[in-house]
Coordinates of C-alpha atoms in Angstrom, one line a residue:
X150 CA 188.6 233.0 64.7
X151 CA 189.8 236.1 62.9
X152 CA 193.5 235.1 63.5
X153 CA 192.7 231.8 61.8
X154 CA 191.2 233.6 59.2
X155 CA 194.1 236.1 58.2
X156 CA 196.2 232.4 58.3
X157 CA 194.1 230.9 55.5
X158 CA 194.2 234.4 53.5
X159 CA 198.0 234.6 54.0
X160 CA 198.2 231.0 52.8
X161 CA 196.1 231.7 49.6
X162 CA 197.7 234.5 48.7
X163 CA 201.4 232.8 49.0
X164 CA 199.7 229.8 46.7
X165 CA 198.9 232.4 44.1
X166 CA 202.4 234.0 43.8
X167 CA 203.9 230.5 43.6
X168 CA 201.1 230.1 40.4
X169 CA 202.1 233.4 39.3
X170 CA 206.1 232.5 39.1
X171 CA 208.0 234.7 37.1
X172 CA 204.8 236.3 35.3
X173 CA 204.6 238.7 38.1
X174 CA 207.7 240.2 38.3
X175 CA 209.4 240.3 34.8
X176 CA 210.1 243.8 35.0
X177 CA 212.3 244.5 37.6
X178 CA 211.9 248.4 37.4
X179 CA 208.7 248.3 37.7
X180 CA 208.3 250.0 41.3
X181 CA 210.7 253.1 40.6
X182 CA 208.9 253.5 37.1
X183 CA 205.7 253.9 38.9
X184 CA 206.6 256.9 41.1
X185 CA 206.7 258.8 38.0
X186 CA 203.3 257.7 36.5
X187 CA 200.1 259.8 36.2
X188 CA 197.2 257.4 38.0
X189 CA 196.1 255.7 35.0
X190 CA 198.9 254.8 33.5
X191 CA 200.2 253.4 36.5
X192 CA 197.2 251.2 37.2
X193 CA 197.6 249.8 33.0
X194 CA 201.4 249.2 34.3
X195 CA 200.5 247.0 37.3
X196 CA 197.9 245.3 35.5
X197 CA 200.4 244.4 32.7
X198 CA 203.2 243.8 35.4
X199 CA 201.0 241.9 37.5
X200 CA 198.7 240.2 35.4
X201 CA 197.3 237.6 38.0
X202 CA 196.6 241.1 40.6
X203 CA 192.5 240.9 40.7
X204 CA 193.3 236.8 41.5
X205 CA 195.2 237.7 44.3
X206 CA 193.5 241.0 45.8
X207 CA 190.3 238.1 45.9
X208 CA 191.3 236.4 48.8
X209 CA 191.9 239.8 50.8
X210 CA 188.4 241.3 49.7
X211 CA 186.3 238.1 50.3
X212 CA 188.1 237.8 53.8
X213 CA 187.3 241.4 54.4
X214 CA 183.8 241.3 53.6
X215 CA 183.4 237.8 56.1
X216 CA 184.9 240.1 58.9
X217 CA 183.1 243.4 58.0
X218 CA 186.8 245.2 57.4
X219 CA 185.6 248.9 57.3
X220 CA 189.0 250.4 58.2
X221 CA 191.9 250.6 55.7
X222 CA 194.5 252.4 57.6
X223 CA 196.9 252.3 54.4
X224 CA 194.1 254.7 53.1
X225 CA 193.4 256.5 56.0
X226 CA 189.8 255.2 54.6
X227 CA 186.7 254.5 56.8
X228 CA 183.5 252.9 55.3
X229 CA 180.7 254.4 57.3
X230 CA 177.4 252.5 58.7
X231 CA 175.0 254.1 55.3
X232 CA 177.8 252.5 52.5
X233 CA 180.0 255.7 52.4
X234 CA 183.8 255.3 52.0
X235 CA 185.2 258.5 53.6
X236 CA 189.1 259.7 53.1
X237 CA 191.3 261.3 56.0
X238 CA 193.7 264.1 55.2
X239 CA 196.3 266.0 57.2
X240 CA 196.2 270.2 57.5
X241 CA 197.8 272.1 54.5
X242 CA 199.3 275.3 54.3
X243 CA 197.2 278.1 51.9
X244 CA 200.0 280.7 51.4
X245 CA 201.7 279.4 48.3
X246 CA 198.3 278.5 46.9
X247 CA 196.9 281.9 47.6
X248 CA 199.9 283.5 46.3
X249 CA 200.1 281.8 42.9
X250 CA 196.3 282.4 42.1
X251 CA 196.3 286.0 43.2
X252 CA 199.0 286.4 40.2
X253 CA 196.7 284.7 37.9
X254 CA 193.9 287.1 39.3
X255 CA 195.9 290.0 38.7
X256 CA 196.9 289.1 35.0
X257 CA 193.2 288.4 34.1
X258 CA 192.1 291.7 35.4
X259 CA 195.1 293.6 33.6
X260 CA 193.2 292.1 30.6
X261 CA 190.0 292.7 31.4
X262 CA 188.9 289.1 32.2
X263 CA 186.5 288.4 35.1
X264 CA 187.9 286.0 37.5
X265 CA 186.2 283.8 39.9
X266 CA 187.1 281.0 42.5
X267 CA 184.7 278.2 43.0
X268 CA 185.1 275.8 45.9
X269 CA 183.0 272.8 45.8
X270 CA 182.0 270.3 48.5
X271 CA 184.7 267.7 48.1
X272 CA 184.2 264.4 50.1
X273 CA 183.2 264.7 53.0
X274 CA 181.1 267.6 53.2
X275 CA 181.5 267.6 57.1
X276 CA 185.4 267.1 58.4
X277 CA 183.5 265.9 61.7
X278 CA 182.1 262.6 59.6
X279 CA 185.8 261.0 60.2
X280 CA 187.1 263.0 63.3
X281 CA 184.2 262.2 65.5
X282 CA 185.4 258.2 65.0
X283 CA 189.0 259.3 65.6
X284 CA 190.1 259.5 61.8
X285 CA 192.4 263.2 61.3
X286 CA 190.3 264.9 58.5
X287 CA 191.2 268.4 57.8
X288 CA 190.2 268.9 54.2
X289 CA 187.2 271.6 54.9
X290 CA 189.5 273.1 57.6
X291 CA 192.0 273.4 54.8
X292 CA 189.8 274.9 52.1
X293 CA 188.2 277.1 54.7
X294 CA 191.9 278.8 55.5
X295 CA 192.6 278.3 51.7
X296 CA 189.4 280.5 51.2
X297 CA 190.4 283.3 54.0
X298 CA 193.7 283.8 52.0
X299 CA 192.2 284.1 48.8
X300 CA 190.1 286.8 49.9
X301 CA 192.5 288.3 52.0
X302 CA 194.2 288.9 48.4
X303 CA 191.0 290.5 47.0
X304 CA 190.4 287.7 44.8
X305 CA 186.5 286.6 44.3
X306 CA 185.4 283.3 45.7
X307 CA 182.2 281.4 45.4
X308 CA 182.2 278.8 48.1
X309 CA 179.6 275.9 47.0
X310 CA 179.9 274.1 50.3
X311 CA 177.8 276.6 52.2
X312 CA 175.0 276.4 50.0
X313 CA 175.2 272.5 50.1
X314 CA 175.1 272.2 53.8
X315 CA 172.6 274.7 53.7
X316 CA 170.8 272.8 51.8
X317 CA 171.4 269.4 53.1
X318 CA 172.4 270.1 56.6
X319 CA 174.9 267.8 58.6
X320 CA 172.4 264.6 59.0
X321 CA 171.7 264.4 55.2
X322 CA 171.8 261.5 53.3
X323 CA 175.4 261.3 51.9
X324 CA 174.3 259.3 48.7
X325 CA 172.1 262.2 47.6
X326 CA 175.8 264.1 46.9
X327 CA 178.4 261.9 46.5
X328 CA 178.9 258.2 44.9
X329 CA 179.9 255.9 48.0
X330 CA 182.6 253.7 46.6
X331 CA 184.1 256.3 44.8
X332 CA 185.4 260.1 46.3
X333 CA 183.6 262.2 43.6
X334 CA 180.3 263.9 43.5
X335 CA 177.3 262.3 41.7
X336 CA 175.5 263.8 38.9
X337 CA 172.7 265.4 40.5
X338 CA 175.1 267.3 42.7
X339 CA 177.2 268.1 39.7
X340 CA 174.2 269.9 37.8
X341 CA 173.0 271.6 40.9
X342 CA 176.3 273.1 41.1
X343 CA 176.6 273.9 37.5
X344 CA 173.4 275.9 37.9
X345 CA 175.0 277.6 40.8
X346 CA 178.0 278.5 39.1
X347 CA 176.1 280.2 35.9
X348 CA 173.9 282.1 38.2
X349 CA 176.6 283.4 40.1
X350 CA 178.3 284.8 37.2
X351 CA 175.2 286.7 36.0
X352 CA 174.8 288.4 39.3
X353 CA 178.1 289.2 40.2
X354 CA 179.5 290.1 36.6
X355 CA 175.8 291.3 35.2
X356 CA 176.2 288.6 32.7
X357 CA 173.4 287.1 30.7
X358 CA 174.4 283.6 30.8
X359 CA 170.9 281.5 30.4
X360 CA 171.4 279.8 33.7
X361 CA 167.5 278.5 33.4
X362 CA 169.1 276.3 31.0
X363 CA 170.0 274.4 33.9
X364 CA 166.8 273.9 36.2
X365 CA 166.7 270.5 37.1
X366 CA 163.4 269.8 35.7
X367 CA 164.4 270.5 32.3
X368 CA 166.9 267.6 32.7
X369 CA 165.9 264.0 32.4
X370 CA 167.2 261.4 35.1
X371 CA 167.9 257.6 34.6
X372 CA 169.7 255.7 37.6
X373 CA 171.7 252.1 36.6
X374 CA 171.3 250.0 39.9
X375 CA 174.6 248.6 40.7
X376 CA 176.5 249.9 38.1
X377 CA 180.3 250.4 39.1
X378 CA 182.6 250.3 41.8
X379 CA 184.6 253.5 42.2
X380 CA 188.5 254.3 42.8
X381 CA 187.8 253.9 46.9
X382 CA 186.4 250.6 46.7
X383 CA 188.5 249.0 44.2
X384 CA 191.3 250.1 46.2
X385 CA 189.1 248.2 49.2
X386 CA 187.2 245.2 48.9
X387 CA 186.1 245.8 45.4
X388 CA 182.6 244.3 44.3
X389 CA 182.7 242.5 47.8
X390 CA 182.0 246.1 48.9
X391 CA 179.3 247.0 47.3
X392 CA 178.7 248.8 44.0
X393 CA 177.5 252.5 43.3
X394 CA 174.2 253.2 41.0
X395 CA 175.0 255.7 38.4
X396 CA 172.8 258.5 37.5
X397 CA 172.8 259.7 34.3
X398 CA 171.3 263.8 33.5
X399 CA 170.8 265.0 30.1
X400 CA 168.5 268.2 28.4
X401 CA 165.0 267.3 27.8
X402 CA 165.3 270.6 25.3
X403 CA 167.0 270.3 21.9
X404 CA 170.9 271.0 21.8
X405 CA 173.6 271.7 19.3
X406 CA 177.2 271.4 20.4
X407 CA 180.5 270.8 18.8
X408 CA 183.3 269.3 21.3
X409 CA 186.8 269.6 19.8
X410 CA 189.1 267.2 21.6
X411 CA 193.1 267.5 20.7
X412 CA 193.6 264.9 23.2
X413 CA 191.3 262.2 21.3
X414 CA 192.0 263.8 18.0
X415 CA 188.1 264.5 17.8
X416 CA 186.1 267.0 16.5
X417 CA 182.3 266.4 16.6
X418 CA 178.8 268.0 16.2
X419 CA 175.6 266.6 17.6
X420 CA 173.6 267.0 20.4
X421 CA 174.4 266.6 24.2
X422 CA 175.6 263.2 23.4
X423 CA 178.9 264.2 21.7
X424 CA 180.0 265.1 25.4
X425 CA 178.7 261.3 26.7
X426 CA 180.3 258.0 25.9
X427 CA 177.3 256.2 25.5
X428 CA 179.4 252.7 25.0
X429 CA 180.4 252.1 28.6
X430 CA 176.5 251.9 30.1
X431 CA 176.5 248.7 27.4
X432 CA 178.9 246.9 29.4
X433 CA 177.9 247.4 33.0
X434 CA 178.6 246.8 35.8
X435 CA 182.2 248.2 35.4
X436 CA 184.3 247.5 38.3
X437 CA 187.7 249.9 37.0
X438 CA 187.6 252.3 39.6
X439 CA 186.7 255.8 37.5
X440 CA 185.3 254.9 34.4
X441 CA 181.4 255.4 34.7
X442 CA 182.9 259.0 36.4
X443 CA 184.4 259.9 33.0
X444 CA 180.9 259.0 31.0
X445 CA 180.8 262.7 30.5
X446 CA 183.7 264.2 28.9
X447 CA 185.1 260.7 28.0
X448 CA 187.9 261.6 30.6
X449 CA 189.7 264.1 32.3
X450 CA 191.7 265.9 29.4
X451 CA 192.7 269.6 28.9
X452 CA 192.7 272.2 26.0
X453 CA 189.0 270.3 25.2
X454 CA 186.5 273.2 23.8
X455 CA 183.0 273.0 24.0
X456 CA 180.7 275.3 21.4
X457 CA 176.7 275.9 22.4
X458 CA 175.2 277.0 19.1
X459 CA 172.2 277.6 20.9
X460 CA 173.4 280.3 22.9
X461 CA 174.9 283.9 21.8
X462 CA 177.2 284.5 24.3
X463 CA 179.5 283.5 27.2
X464 CA 183.1 282.8 26.3
X465 CA 184.9 280.8 29.3
X466 CA 188.1 279.6 30.4
X467 CA 187.1 276.6 32.8
X468 CA 190.2 275.5 35.3
X469 CA 189.5 271.9 36.6
X470 CA 190.2 269.6 38.6
X471 CA 187.8 266.1 38.2
X472 CA 185.1 267.7 40.0
X473 CA 185.1 270.6 37.7
X474 CA 185.3 268.3 34.8
X475 CA 182.0 266.6 35.6
X476 CA 180.6 270.0 35.6
X477 CA 181.6 271.3 32.2
X478 CA 179.1 269.6 30.0
X479 CA 176.4 271.2 32.0
X480 CA 178.0 274.4 32.9
X481 CA 178.5 274.6 28.6
X482 CA 174.7 274.6 28.4
X483 CA 174.4 278.2 29.7
X484 CA 177.3 279.8 27.7
X485 CA 178.4 279.6 24.2
X486 CA 182.1 279.0 24.3
X487 CA 183.7 276.8 27.2
X488 CA 187.3 275.9 27.1
X489 CA 188.9 273.4 29.7
X490 CA 192.0 273.4 31.5
X491 CA 193.8 270.9 33.8
X492 CA 197.1 272.0 35.4
X493 CA 198.0 268.5 35.8
X494 CA 198.3 268.5 31.8
X495 CA 199.5 272.0 30.9
X496 CA 201.1 274.6 33.4
X497 CA 200.8 277.4 31.3
X498 CA 197.8 279.1 31.5
X499 CA 198.7 282.5 32.0
X500 CA 200.3 282.9 28.8
X501 CA 197.3 281.4 27.4
X502 CA 194.9 283.4 28.4
X503 CA 197.2 286.7 27.4
X504 CA 197.1 284.9 23.7
X505 CA 193.2 285.0 23.7
X506 CA 191.4 288.0 24.0
X507 CA 188.1 286.3 23.4
X508 CA 187.9 284.9 26.8
X509 CA 185.4 287.1 29.0
X510 CA 185.7 284.9 32.0
X511 CA 188.4 282.3 34.0
X512 CA 186.4 280.4 36.8
X513 CA 188.9 278.2 39.0
X514 CA 186.7 275.0 39.9
X515 CA 188.5 272.9 42.5
X516 CA 187.0 270.3 45.2
X517 CA 188.3 271.1 48.9
X518 CA 191.6 268.9 48.6
X519 CA 192.7 271.3 45.7
X520 CA 192.6 274.9 47.2
X521 CA 195.5 275.0 49.0
X522 CA 197.5 272.4 46.7
X523 CA 200.7 273.9 45.5
X524 CA 200.5 272.3 42.0
X525 CA 197.4 272.8 41.1
X526 CA 197.4 276.2 41.9
X527 CA 200.7 277.1 40.2
X528 CA 199.6 278.7 37.2
X529 CA 202.4 279.4 35.4

C-alpha cells in the first residue's frame, strides 16, 4: 500500500514539474547563490525561483499525513506523540568558542563592565527525548561541555536549563515551553526567563533592577488558537502536520518605551506595543515559518535600542540569538536602556563596547545550539 502511495506521489510531482516548465529554472545559477544567503533571503529566493513550490510540496505533505510520517531523516527531525517536533544534533568542541568568549570577558572586565553568559534551554530540554528513540542528539551535552569550558576560564555563567528542568521535570508537557512546529520557546517561557535573568543580575552584581516588573501576574495573556506553522513544520508536512497556538504576553501596567531600529529606519515612542507587530495578528493563520515568533521586535535585528523611560537605571548590552531576541522586550521592562547585538550581522562588538562607556553590563543569551558555535562566539 505504501509503495502504491509513493508511486502516486511521484507521478503527481512529475506532472507538476512539467506544468511549471521553464519558470521554475529561469535562474540557472540559483543553487550556487543560495549557499551564500541568510535564511530569510534564501527563502525569498526560493519562492522567486520556484513560484509553484507550495504546489509541488502539497502531494508530499498530503501523503506524509496519510501514512503518519513522523521521521524526516534529511533534517534529523522527529515528530513525537504529543506533536512536538525535535531535531537531532552532533557533538561540537567548545574550546574555540570559550577562548573567544574569555577575550570578550577580559575586555569587559578591563573596562569595569559586568559580564554574564546565559545559557537558555534550546529544544529539546533533554537529549534523551531523541536518543531514547535512536536519533543522535548531543545539544545539551555539548552545551554542558561549553559551560564547563567557560567556567574553567573564569567566566560567570547562568544556566537556565537547570531552573527550567527543576521546575518542569523530564515528564513535563513540552508545549508549556516550546512551540510544537518550531524550534523556539514560547512566550510564557520567554517571560519566565527574562525574570530569572533580571533577578540574577541583581543578586550577582548588586544591581537594583526592578525585576518585580517581570512577575508573571503583572502580565496579561492571550492565546491565538491554530495561528501558525513554525519553521520545522514548514520543512516537513506544513499545515498538514498541525498548527501551533500563539501566546501573546503584555504588561498590565503603564509603560513608556522608545524603540530605535536602524535596520528598519524606525524611531518610535509609545507603550509596550511599539515593540510588537500587531499587524500579523490580523492575517492568521500564518504558514510561513517564523513570522509569528518575530511578532516581538519585528525580526532578529542588530543595533536596536530600547529605552524604558519609567526605569531610572540599568544600561545593558544584550548579545543574542533568536531566543535572546524574544527575551529583549521583556527584559527591557527592568532596565533603562537595552541595546541588542547579533553576531550574524556585526562581528566587532568588542570595539563597540570600548566606544560606549555608559554600558554597565554585557550579557550573552544563547540557546544550547550556540554555546559552542565558533562564529556566534567570535566577538571581533
